[in-house]
C-alpha cells in the first residue's frame, strides 16, 4: 500500500515539476509584455494600462499601446522565443551545449546576404527576404558539406558550422570595409540586432506556437536522442530522419528570427543552457520553457534598448549580451 | 517468443577479409557467449545483430523478417542492447536513465504510467541501484554505470538481450548477480547473446559459444564441444592450462 502511495506521489511530483515552472514563466511573460508597453517616452501607469486593456482609457494611450508598442513587444517576444527554441533544438541535435544557430554560421549567411542587399540599396522588405535566403543557403552549405561522403557526426557538423561562421565573419568585415560611410550605422545596427523595423509580430508568434506543437510530441524522442545516436537507435528512435527534421526546423526558426530582427546573439545559446541548469534535462520541460524565457529576455532587452539612452536606441543584441553574459556566468559558477 | 537469426552474415570491419559467414540463430532460452581477442569484431557483430550497423553481406532477421524491413521501434521492442561504454550526453539521473527503457513502448503523446515507473523501480532494485536513483550518471563509478545500462534494458524488457561485456568494471559479487540475472531472463524465455572476455564466465554461464578469430574466421556450437583448449589457445594466441572445479573447466593462462 505504501509502495503504491509513493509511486503516485512520484507521478504527481513529476507532473507538478513540469507544470509549475511553465506557469511561472507564462506569468512572467505577461508581466514582461506589460512592462514593455508601459515604458517609453510616455509612461503608462498600471491602472491606465488596465483601463486601456478593458477598452477604455485615453485615446493617446490606446494608439501608443496597440499601434506602436505592442506590435514591437510581441515581435521581440516571438523573435526571442524562436531563437531560444532553435538553440535548444540544435543543442540536442549536436549533443553539445555549445551549439547554437549562430555558432553554426546560419546568422552569418543571413548577415552577408542582408548587407549585400543594403549595399545594393534595396528596401527593407528585400533586405529581409535576402537575409532569409542567406540563412537557408548557409544551412544547405553546412549540412551538405558536413554530410560529405555519406555519414556525418555531430562533431563534424559542429566543426563545419564553426568554420563557415568564421568565413561569413570575414566576408562581413570585408563588406563593412568597402561600404560607403553613410550606410555603416544601419549595417552595424542590423548586425547587432534591431527591432525598430519589426512591425509585424504575427509571423514569428505563429511560427513559435506551430513549432512548439510540432516539437512537443517529440519531447521523449529528444530526451532519448540526447543520450547519443547509437543508444537512441537501440531504443527505437529513427535517428537520421529525426536529426534532419531537427536541423531543418532549427534553421527555419533562425532564418525567420534573423529576418525579423537582424542577428541577435546569445539568446539561443544561453537561454536553454540556463534553463537546463535550473530545471534539468527533460526536453518536454526545457523546450516550452526556452520558448517563454527567450521571449521574456528579448522583450525586456528591447525595452531597455529603446529607453536606456532615449531618444536614441541601442542595438538589442548589446543588451542581451550585457544581461546574459554575467547572468550565465553566475549560474554556471554556482552550479558546481 | 522471438528468434534472432543471422543469415549468411558477414560483419563489415574495414580492411578485413570477409572470412566465414555466420549462419546461426539465437532462440528463446539460449545463452550465447561470444569470445575472441581484442579487435576480433565482437562489438561490431553485436551492433550488426541489433541492426545498428549494416552488414557487408547477408542479413539479420527477427522471427523471419529482415531487420531493415522493420521500424526501429518494433526492433527495440524485441531487442535490447547493453553497450560497453555508455555514451555521456546531457546529465541525467539514474531513474531517468532507467525510464528511457520504456521509450519503445510509449506512443508520443502518452505519459509514463504507474506501471512503467514500477517497472523501472523494480529494475533498479534488481540491480542494487535503488539508493542511487536520484544520482546523476556522471557521478557514478564505472561498475555502477554498467548496472544502470543493464537496468535500462531490464526496464525495456526485450525478448532478446544483446549484451556487450556485461561484467565490465563489476566486482565479483555483482558479476555473479548480473550473470544470474541474464540466466533468469533466458529461463523466462528470452534469448541472450553476450560478448565476454572471461573464458571462465562463458564456461560457467553460457550454453552456446561463438568464437571469433581476428582473421574473420568463426566457429560456433554448444559449449561442451566448443571450449576445447587447443581451439581457445589458437583463438587468443596464448597457452592455457585447464583445471576442473565442481565439474566445470577453468582456464588459466600460462605465464
PDB file of C-alpha atoms in Angstrom, chain A residues 71 74-82 85 200-215 249 252-253 256-257 260 291:
ATOM      1  CA  UNK A  71       3.469  45.080 -32.091  1.00  0.00           C
ATOM      2  CA  UNK A  74       5.215  40.955 -29.468  1.00  0.00           C
ATOM      3  CA  UNK A  75       7.761  40.853 -32.279  1.00  0.00           C
ATOM      4  CA  UNK A  76      10.540  40.919 -29.693  1.00  0.00           C
ATOM      5  CA  UNK A  77       8.833  38.182 -27.690  1.00  0.00           C
ATOM      6  CA  UNK A  78       8.319  35.985 -30.760  1.00  0.00           C
ATOM      7  CA  UNK A  79      11.862  36.506 -32.016  1.00  0.00           C
ATOM      8  CA  UNK A  80      13.377  35.660 -28.643  1.00  0.00           C
ATOM      9  CA  UNK A  81      11.149  32.590 -28.421  1.00  0.00           C
ATOM     10  CA  UNK A  82      12.240  31.353 -31.852  1.00  0.00           C
ATOM     11  CA  UNK A  85      13.872  27.197 -29.199  1.00  0.00           C
ATOM     12  CA  UNK A 200       4.683  42.505 -37.995  1.00  0.00           C
ATOM     13  CA  UNK A 201       4.629  40.247 -34.944  1.00  0.00           C
ATOM     14  CA  UNK A 202       2.307  37.570 -36.275  1.00  0.00           C
ATOM     15  CA  UNK A 203       4.753  35.598 -38.427  1.00  0.00           C
ATOM     16  CA  UNK A 204       7.167  34.989 -35.543  1.00  0.00           C
ATOM     17  CA  UNK A 205       4.428  34.335 -32.978  1.00  0.00           C
ATOM     18  CA  UNK A 206       2.566  31.895 -35.219  1.00  0.00           C
ATOM     19  CA  UNK A 207       5.768  30.077 -36.085  1.00  0.00           C
ATOM     20  CA  UNK A 208       6.700  29.852 -32.405  1.00  0.00           C
ATOM     21  CA  UNK A 209       3.359  28.275 -31.493  1.00  0.00           C
ATOM     22  CA  UNK A 210       3.373  25.946 -34.522  1.00  0.00           C
ATOM     23  CA  UNK A 211       6.881  24.721 -33.931  1.00  0.00           C
ATOM     24  CA  UNK A 212       6.117  24.054 -30.282  1.00  0.00           C
ATOM     25  CA  UNK A 213       3.159  21.908 -31.381  1.00  0.00           C
ATOM     26  CA  UNK A 214       5.480  20.019 -33.726  1.00  0.00           C
ATOM     27  CA  UNK A 215       8.216  19.590 -31.143  1.00  0.00           C
ATOM     28  CA  UNK A 249      13.281  23.196 -38.135  1.00  0.00           C
ATOM     29  CA  UNK A 252      13.827  27.766 -40.340  1.00  0.00           C
ATOM     30  CA  UNK A 253      13.261  29.248 -36.880  1.00  0.00           C
ATOM     31  CA  UNK A 256      12.651  33.802 -39.583  1.00  0.00           C
ATOM     32  CA  UNK A 257      14.047  35.322 -36.380  1.00  0.00           C
ATOM     33  CA  UNK A 260      12.567  39.896 -38.304  1.00  0.00           C
ATOM     34  CA  UNK A 291      10.335  29.438 -25.788  1.00  0.00           C
TER      35      UNK A 291
END
